Tab-separated table of C-alpha atoms (C1' of nucleotides) in Angstrom:
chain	number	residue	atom	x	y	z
A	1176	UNK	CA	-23.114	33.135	-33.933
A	1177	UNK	CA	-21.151	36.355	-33.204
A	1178	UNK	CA	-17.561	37.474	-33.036
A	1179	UNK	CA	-17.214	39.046	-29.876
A	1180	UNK	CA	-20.048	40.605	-27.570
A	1181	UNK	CA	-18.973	43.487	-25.990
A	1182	UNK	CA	-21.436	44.976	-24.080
A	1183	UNK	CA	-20.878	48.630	-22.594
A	1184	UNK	CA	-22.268	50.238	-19.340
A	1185	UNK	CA	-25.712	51.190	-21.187
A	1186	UNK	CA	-26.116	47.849	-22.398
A	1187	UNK	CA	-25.303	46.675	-19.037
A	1188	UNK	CA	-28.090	48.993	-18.176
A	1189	UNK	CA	-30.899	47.916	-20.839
A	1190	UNK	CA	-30.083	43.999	-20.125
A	1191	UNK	CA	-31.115	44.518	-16.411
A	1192	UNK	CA	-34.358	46.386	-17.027
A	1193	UNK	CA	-35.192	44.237	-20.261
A	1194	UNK	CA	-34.938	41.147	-17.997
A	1195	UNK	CA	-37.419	42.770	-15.603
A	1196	UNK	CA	-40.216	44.120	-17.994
A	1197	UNK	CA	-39.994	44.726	-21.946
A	1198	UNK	CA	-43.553	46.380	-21.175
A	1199	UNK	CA	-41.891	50.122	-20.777
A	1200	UNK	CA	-41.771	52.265	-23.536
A	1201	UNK	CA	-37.995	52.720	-24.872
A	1202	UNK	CA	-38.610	56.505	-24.199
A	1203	UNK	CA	-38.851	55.879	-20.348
A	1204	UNK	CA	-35.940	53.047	-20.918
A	1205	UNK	CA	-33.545	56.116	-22.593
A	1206	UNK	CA	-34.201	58.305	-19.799
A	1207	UNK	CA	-33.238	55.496	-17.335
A	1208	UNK	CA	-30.286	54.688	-18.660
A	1209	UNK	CA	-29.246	58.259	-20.180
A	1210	UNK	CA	-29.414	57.907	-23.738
A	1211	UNK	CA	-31.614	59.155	-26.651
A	1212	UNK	CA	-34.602	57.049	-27.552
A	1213	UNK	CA	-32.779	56.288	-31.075
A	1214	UNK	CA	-29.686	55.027	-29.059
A	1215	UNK	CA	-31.642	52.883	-27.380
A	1216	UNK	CA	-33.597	51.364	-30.126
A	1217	UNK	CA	-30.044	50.689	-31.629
A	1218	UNK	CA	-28.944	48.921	-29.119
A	1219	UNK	CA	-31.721	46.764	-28.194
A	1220	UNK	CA	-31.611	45.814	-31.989
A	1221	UNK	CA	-27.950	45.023	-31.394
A	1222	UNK	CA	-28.257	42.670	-28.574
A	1223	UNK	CA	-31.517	41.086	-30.225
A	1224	UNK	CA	-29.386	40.230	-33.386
A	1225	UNK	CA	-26.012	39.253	-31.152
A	1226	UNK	CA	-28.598	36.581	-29.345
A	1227	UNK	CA	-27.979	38.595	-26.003
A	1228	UNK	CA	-31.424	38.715	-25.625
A	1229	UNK	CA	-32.113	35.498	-26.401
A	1230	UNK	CA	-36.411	36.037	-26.695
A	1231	UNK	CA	-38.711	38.120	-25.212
A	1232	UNK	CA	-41.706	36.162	-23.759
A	1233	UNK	CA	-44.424	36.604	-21.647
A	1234	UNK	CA	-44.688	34.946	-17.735
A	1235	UNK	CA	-48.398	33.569	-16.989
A	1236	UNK	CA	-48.806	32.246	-13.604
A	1237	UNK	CA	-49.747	28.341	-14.422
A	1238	UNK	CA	-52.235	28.397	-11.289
A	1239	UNK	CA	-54.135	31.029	-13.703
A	1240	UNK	CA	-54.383	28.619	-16.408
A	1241	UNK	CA	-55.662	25.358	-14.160
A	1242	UNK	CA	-52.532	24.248	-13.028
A	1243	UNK	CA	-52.014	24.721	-9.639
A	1244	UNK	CA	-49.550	22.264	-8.729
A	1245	UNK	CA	-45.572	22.340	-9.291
A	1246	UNK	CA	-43.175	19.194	-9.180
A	1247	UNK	CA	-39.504	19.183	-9.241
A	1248	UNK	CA	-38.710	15.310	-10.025
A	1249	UNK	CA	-35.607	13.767	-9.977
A	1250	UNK	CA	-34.831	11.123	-11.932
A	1251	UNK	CA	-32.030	8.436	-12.089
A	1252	UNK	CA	-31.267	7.072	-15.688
A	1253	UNK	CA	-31.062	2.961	-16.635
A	1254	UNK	CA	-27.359	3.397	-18.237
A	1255	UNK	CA	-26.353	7.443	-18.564
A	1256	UNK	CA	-24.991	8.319	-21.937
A	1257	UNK	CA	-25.581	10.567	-24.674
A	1258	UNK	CA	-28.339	8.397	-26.513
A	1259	UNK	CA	-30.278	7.956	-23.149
A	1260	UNK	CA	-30.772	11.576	-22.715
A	1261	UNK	CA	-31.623	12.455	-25.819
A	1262	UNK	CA	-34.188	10.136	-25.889
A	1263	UNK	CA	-35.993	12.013	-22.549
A	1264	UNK	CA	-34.918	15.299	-24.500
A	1265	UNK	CA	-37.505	13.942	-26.935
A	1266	UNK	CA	-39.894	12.805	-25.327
A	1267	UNK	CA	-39.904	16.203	-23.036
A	1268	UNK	CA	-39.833	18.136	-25.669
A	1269	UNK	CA	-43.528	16.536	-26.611
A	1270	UNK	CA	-45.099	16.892	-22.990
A	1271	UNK	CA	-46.460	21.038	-22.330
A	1272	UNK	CA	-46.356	19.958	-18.738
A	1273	UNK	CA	-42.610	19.539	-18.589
A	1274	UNK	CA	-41.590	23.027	-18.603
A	1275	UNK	CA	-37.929	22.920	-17.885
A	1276	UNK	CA	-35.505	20.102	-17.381
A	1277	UNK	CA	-31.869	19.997	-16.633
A	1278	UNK	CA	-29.102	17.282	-16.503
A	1279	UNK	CA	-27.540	17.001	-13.259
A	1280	UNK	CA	-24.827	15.313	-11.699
A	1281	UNK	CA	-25.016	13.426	-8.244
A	1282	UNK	CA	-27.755	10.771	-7.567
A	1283	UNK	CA	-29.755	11.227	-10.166
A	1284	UNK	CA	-29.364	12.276	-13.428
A	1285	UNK	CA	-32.158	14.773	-14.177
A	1286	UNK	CA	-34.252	17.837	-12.703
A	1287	UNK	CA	-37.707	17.888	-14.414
A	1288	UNK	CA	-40.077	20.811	-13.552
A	1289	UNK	CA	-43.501	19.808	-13.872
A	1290	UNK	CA	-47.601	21.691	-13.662
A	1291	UNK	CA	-50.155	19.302	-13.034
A	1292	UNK	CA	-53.726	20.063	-12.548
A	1293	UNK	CA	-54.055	17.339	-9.859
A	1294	UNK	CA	-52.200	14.626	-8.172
A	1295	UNK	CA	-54.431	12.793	-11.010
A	1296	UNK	CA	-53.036	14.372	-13.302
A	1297	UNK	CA	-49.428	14.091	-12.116
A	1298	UNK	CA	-49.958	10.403	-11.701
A	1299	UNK	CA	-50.518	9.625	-14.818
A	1300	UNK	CA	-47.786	11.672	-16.323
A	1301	UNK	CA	-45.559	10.730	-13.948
A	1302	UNK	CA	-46.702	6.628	-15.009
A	1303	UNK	CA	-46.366	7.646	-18.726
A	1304	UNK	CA	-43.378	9.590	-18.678
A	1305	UNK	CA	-41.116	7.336	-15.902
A	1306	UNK	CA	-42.749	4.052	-14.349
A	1307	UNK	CA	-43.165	3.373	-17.423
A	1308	UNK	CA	-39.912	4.167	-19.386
A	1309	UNK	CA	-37.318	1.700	-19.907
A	1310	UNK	CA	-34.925	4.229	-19.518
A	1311	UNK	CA	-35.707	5.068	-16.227
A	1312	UNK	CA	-34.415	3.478	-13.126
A	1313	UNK	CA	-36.033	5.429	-10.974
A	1314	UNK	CA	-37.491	8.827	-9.934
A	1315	UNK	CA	-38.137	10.749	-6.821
A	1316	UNK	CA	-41.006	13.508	-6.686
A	1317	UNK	CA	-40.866	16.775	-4.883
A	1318	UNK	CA	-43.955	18.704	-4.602
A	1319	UNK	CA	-43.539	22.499	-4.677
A	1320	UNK	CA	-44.868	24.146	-1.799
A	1321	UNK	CA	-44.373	27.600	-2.384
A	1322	UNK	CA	-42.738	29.332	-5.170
A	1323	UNK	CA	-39.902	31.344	-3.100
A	1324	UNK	CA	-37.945	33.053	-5.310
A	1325	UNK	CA	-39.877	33.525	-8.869
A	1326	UNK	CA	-38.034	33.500	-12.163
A	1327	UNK	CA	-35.236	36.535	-11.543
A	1328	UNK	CA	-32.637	38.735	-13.581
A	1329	UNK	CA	-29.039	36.970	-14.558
A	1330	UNK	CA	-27.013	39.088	-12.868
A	1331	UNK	CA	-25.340	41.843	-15.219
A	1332	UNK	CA	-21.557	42.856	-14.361
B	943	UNK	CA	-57.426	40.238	-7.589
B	944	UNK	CA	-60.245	39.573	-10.577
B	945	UNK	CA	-63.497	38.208	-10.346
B	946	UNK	CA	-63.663	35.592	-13.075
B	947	UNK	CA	-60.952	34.848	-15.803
B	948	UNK	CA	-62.922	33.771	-18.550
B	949	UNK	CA	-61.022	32.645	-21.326
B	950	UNK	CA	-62.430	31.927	-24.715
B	951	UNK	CA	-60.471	30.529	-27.510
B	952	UNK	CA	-59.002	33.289	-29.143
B	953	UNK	CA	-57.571	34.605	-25.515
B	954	UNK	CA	-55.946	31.089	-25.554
B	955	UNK	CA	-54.343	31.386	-28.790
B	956	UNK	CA	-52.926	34.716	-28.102
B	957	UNK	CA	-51.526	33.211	-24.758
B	958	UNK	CA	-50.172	30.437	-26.795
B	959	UNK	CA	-48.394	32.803	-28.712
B	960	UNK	CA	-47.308	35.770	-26.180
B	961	UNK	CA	-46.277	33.238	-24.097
B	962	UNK	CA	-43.332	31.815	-26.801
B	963	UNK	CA	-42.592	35.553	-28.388
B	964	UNK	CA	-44.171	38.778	-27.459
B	965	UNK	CA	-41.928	40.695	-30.183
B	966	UNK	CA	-44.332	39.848	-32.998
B	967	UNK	CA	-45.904	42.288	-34.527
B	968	UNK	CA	-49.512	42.497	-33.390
B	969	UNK	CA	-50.739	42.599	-37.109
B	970	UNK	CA	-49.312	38.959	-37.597
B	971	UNK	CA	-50.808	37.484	-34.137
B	972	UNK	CA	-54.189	39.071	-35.331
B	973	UNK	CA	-53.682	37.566	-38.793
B	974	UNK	CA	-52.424	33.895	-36.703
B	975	UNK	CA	-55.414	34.131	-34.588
B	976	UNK	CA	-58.436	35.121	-36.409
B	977	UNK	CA	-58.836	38.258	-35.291
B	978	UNK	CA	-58.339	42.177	-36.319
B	979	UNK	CA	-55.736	43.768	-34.693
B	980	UNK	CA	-57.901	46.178	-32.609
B	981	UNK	CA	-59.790	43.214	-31.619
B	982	UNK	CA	-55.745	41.894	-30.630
B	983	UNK	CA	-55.303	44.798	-28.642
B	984	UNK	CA	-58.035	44.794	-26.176
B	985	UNK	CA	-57.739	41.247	-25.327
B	986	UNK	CA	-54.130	41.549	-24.933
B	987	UNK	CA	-54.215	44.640	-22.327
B	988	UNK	CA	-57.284	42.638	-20.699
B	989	UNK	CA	-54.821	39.959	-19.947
B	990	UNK	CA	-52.588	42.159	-18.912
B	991	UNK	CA	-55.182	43.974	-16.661
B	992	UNK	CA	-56.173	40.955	-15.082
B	993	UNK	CA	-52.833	39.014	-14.510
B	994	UNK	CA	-53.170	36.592	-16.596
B	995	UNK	CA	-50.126	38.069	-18.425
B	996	UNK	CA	-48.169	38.522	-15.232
B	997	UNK	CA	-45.517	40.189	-16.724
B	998	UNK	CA	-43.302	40.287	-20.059
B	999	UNK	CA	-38.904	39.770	-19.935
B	1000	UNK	CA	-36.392	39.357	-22.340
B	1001	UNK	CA	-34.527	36.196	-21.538
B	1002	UNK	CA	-31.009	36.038	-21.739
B	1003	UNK	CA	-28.508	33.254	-21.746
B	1004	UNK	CA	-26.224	33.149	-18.531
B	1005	UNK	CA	-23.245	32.104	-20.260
B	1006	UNK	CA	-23.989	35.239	-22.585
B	1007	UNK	CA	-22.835	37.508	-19.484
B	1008	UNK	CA	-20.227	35.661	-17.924
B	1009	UNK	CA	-22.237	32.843	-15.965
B	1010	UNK	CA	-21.339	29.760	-17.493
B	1011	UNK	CA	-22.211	27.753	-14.216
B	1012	UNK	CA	-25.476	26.390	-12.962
B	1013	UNK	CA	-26.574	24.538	-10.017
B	1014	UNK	CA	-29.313	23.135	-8.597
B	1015	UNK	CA	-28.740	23.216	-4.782
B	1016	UNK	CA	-31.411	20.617	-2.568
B	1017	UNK	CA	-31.032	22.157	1.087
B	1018	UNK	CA	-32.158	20.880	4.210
B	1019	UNK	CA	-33.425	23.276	7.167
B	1020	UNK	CA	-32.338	23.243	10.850
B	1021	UNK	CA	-36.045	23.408	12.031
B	1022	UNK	CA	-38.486	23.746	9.026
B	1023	UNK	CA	-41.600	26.712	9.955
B	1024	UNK	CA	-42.750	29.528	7.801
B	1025	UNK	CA	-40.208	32.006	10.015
B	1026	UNK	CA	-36.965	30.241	8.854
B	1027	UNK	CA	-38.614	29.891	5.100
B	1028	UNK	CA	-39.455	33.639	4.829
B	1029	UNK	CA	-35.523	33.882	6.778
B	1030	UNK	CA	-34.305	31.970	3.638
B	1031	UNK	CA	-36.542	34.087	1.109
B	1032	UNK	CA	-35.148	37.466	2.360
B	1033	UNK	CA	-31.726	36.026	1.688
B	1034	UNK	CA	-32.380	34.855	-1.713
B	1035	UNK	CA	-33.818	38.139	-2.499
B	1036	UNK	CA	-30.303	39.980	-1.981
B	1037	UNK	CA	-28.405	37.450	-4.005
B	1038	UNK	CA	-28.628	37.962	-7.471
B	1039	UNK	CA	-27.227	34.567	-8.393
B	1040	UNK	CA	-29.800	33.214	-7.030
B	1041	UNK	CA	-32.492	32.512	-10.102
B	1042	UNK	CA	-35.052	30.600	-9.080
B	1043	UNK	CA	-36.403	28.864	-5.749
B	1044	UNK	CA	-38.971	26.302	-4.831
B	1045	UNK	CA	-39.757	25.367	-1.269
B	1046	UNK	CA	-40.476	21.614	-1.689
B	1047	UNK	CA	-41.978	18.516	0.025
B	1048	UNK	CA	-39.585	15.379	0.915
B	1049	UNK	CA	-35.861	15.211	2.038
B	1050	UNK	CA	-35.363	18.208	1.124
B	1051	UNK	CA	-37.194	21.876	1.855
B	1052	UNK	CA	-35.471	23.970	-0.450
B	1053	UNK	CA	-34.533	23.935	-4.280
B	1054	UNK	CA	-32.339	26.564	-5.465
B	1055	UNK	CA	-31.205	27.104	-8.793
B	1056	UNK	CA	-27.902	29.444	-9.103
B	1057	UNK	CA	-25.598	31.086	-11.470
B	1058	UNK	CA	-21.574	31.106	-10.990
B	1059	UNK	CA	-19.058	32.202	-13.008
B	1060	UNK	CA	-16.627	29.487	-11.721
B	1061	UNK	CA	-16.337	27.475	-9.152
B	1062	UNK	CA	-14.739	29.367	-6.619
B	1063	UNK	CA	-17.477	31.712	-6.886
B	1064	UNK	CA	-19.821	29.268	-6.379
B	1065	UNK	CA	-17.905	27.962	-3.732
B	1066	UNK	CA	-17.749	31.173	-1.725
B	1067	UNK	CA	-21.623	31.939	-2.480
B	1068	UNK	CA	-22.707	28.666	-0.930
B	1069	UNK	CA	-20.680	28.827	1.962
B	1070	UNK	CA	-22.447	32.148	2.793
B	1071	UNK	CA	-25.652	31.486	2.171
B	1072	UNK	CA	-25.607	27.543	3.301
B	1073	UNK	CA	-22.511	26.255	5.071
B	1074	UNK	CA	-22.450	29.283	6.978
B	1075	UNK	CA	-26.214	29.750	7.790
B	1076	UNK	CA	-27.531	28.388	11.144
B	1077	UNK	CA	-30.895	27.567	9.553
B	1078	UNK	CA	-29.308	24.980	7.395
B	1079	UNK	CA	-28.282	21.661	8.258
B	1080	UNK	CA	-27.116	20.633	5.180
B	1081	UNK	CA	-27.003	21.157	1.224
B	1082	UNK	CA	-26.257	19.177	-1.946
B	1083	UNK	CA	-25.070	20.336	-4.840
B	1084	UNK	CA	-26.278	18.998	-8.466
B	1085	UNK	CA	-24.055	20.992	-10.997
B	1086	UNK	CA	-26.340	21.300	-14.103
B	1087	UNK	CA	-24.463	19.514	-17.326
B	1088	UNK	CA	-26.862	20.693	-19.882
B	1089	UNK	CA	-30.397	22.905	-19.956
B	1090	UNK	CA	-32.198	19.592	-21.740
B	1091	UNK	CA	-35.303	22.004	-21.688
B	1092	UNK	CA	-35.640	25.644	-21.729
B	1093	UNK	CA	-38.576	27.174	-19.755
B	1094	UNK	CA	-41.651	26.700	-21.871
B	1095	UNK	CA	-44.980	27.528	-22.306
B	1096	UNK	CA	-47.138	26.680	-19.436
B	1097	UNK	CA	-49.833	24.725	-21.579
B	1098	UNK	CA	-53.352	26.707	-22.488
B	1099	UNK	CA	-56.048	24.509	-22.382
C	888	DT	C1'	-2.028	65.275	-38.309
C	889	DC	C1'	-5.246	63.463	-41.049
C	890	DG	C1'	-8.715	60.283	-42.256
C	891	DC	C1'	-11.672	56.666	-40.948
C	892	DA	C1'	-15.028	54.266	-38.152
C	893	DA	C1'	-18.190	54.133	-34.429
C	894	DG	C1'	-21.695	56.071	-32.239
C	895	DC	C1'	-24.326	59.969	-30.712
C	896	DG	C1'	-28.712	63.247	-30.931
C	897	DA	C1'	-32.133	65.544	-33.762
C	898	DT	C1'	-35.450	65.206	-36.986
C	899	DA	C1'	-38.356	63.018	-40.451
C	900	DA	C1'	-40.714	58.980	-42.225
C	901	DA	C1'	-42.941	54.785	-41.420
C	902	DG	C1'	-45.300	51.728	-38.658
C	903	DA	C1'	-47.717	50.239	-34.594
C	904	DT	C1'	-51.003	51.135	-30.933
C	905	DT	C1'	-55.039	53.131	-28.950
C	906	DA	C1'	-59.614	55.638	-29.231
C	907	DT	C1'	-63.820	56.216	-31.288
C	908	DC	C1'	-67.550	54.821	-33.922
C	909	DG	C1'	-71.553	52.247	-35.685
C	910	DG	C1'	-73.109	47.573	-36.265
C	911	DT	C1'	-74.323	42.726	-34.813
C	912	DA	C1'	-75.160	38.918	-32.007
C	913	DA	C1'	-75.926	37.011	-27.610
C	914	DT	C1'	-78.141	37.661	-22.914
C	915	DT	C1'	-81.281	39.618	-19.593
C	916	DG	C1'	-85.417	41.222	-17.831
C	917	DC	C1'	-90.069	42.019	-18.453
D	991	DG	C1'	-91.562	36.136	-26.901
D	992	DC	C1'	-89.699	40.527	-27.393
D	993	DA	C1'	-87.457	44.845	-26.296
D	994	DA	C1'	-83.495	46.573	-23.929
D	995	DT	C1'	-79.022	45.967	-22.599
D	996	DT	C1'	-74.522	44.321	-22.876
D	997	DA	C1'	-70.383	42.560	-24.964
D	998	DC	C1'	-67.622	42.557	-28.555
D	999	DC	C1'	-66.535	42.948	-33.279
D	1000	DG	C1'	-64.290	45.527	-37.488
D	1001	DA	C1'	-63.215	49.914	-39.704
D	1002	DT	C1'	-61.353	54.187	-39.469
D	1003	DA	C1'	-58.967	58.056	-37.396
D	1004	DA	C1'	-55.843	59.975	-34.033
D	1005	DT	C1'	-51.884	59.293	-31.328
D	1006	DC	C1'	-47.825	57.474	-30.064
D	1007	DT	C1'	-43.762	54.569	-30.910
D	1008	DT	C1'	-40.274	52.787	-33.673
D	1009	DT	C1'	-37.039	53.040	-37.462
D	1010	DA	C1'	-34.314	55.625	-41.026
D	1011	DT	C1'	-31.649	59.345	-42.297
D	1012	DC	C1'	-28.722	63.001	-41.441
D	1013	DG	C1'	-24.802	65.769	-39.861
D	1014	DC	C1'	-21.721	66.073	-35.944
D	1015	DT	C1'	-18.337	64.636	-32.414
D	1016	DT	C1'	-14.868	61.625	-30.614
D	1017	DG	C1'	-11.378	58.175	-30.414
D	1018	DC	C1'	-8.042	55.446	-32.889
D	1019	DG	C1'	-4.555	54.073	-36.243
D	1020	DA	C1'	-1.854	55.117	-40.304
DNA sequence: TCGCAAGCGATAAAGATTATCGGTAATTGC
DNA sequence: GCAATTACCGATAATCTTTATCGCTTGCGA
């Protein structure tokens, strides 16, 4: 995908506000970080095209959109391997209330975060997607309480 | 905050869309939507306007800058109560390797996902903000073997 | 030491965003 | 039931932002 990413001190600078808000106009950006508004578009095209920035997206608060409740689940595969995973990968990848899942080690084998727009909702997901599944020996569900810490910066240098 | 969200269906669509790439060019969401891009523009600041659109990042992949680590930490608190919780939140807040946080129901009152750029970082990170910390009785760490699913959309409607 | 490549700022050209307008359809109040 | 009001559209014009082009400086290698 590239040869070698070298970022700079200026593109240090421009990842950390980018991550924060891609709202500003690059002319307030080029006086933050001390360059020319040209610079700047240069090299926010560069780390667009390196896959630095990997998208720009916008954040809606679910509770906004009807779903006000959050679930981390845990789940512990039948047999871990490969073809077991993918197969949840799939099936993940077809469900708009899974909206981020991770493969773990330890207990269990995967961290699913999941909206719900009741405990409804949930239930049935939760039957469709794992009581249900062959694949799945068994799951544990943790209900968010509070969002502590929201979606933040990856630290840059 | 606001006094009544009312979506119609073209706000959903652009949500839809915003919420996967917000580097379009207006002129080809009005075209995917239905709409003329004027028409594009004032719903899209009105979402802005009334948080709907909370805010709008560039995503970038950890590994990208050197943090080719993740981990999904479970910890359990000494005495659970909203002072130790907004303790812990104050904490998070000054560690930048600290990405994400839920406060959760179950064995567990914290989830913590983190960034490391080995182990020994990680190592010397948790031991600060866990082993170390006399409002935690204990942590677990689940090292994250693969992102199955990236942070998506929360679903519109 | 010279030439080349990378990268800057300034400016100009192109493109995107916002403001303004008149028109239309739905909603409210009489 | 009908006029007035409101909400929202598209079209166009004005503004602002982004991209392209240029000539210049600086650092590096032959």
């Amino acid at each position: 995908m590239n040869t070698s990413i070298s970022l700079d001190d200026f593109d240090r600078r421009l990842l950390r506000l980018l991550q924060i808000d891609t709202q500003r106009s690059v002319a307030a950006i080029a006086e933050a970080v001390g360059l020319s508004a040209p610079a700047c578009y240069r090299r926010i095209r560069r780390l667009r095209e390196e896959g630095v920035i990997e998208r720009e997206i916008a954040i809606v608060r679910p509770r906004t959109l009807g779903w006000p409740l959050s679930m981390i689940v845990m789940v512990t595969l039948e047999r871990e391997g490969a073809r077991t995973i993918d197969e949840m990968i799939r099936l993940f990848a077809l469900e708009p209330e899974v909206v981020e899942a991770w493969n773990v080690t330890g207990d269990h084998d995967l961290a699913v975060r999941i909206v719900a727009r009741d405990m409804e909702g949930y239930d049935e997901l939760a039957t469709r997607l794992f009581s249900a599944n062959e694949h799945v020996r068994s799951f544990k569900t943790l209900v968010v309480i509070r969002h502590v810490k929201p979606l933040s910066p990856v630290p840059v240098e």
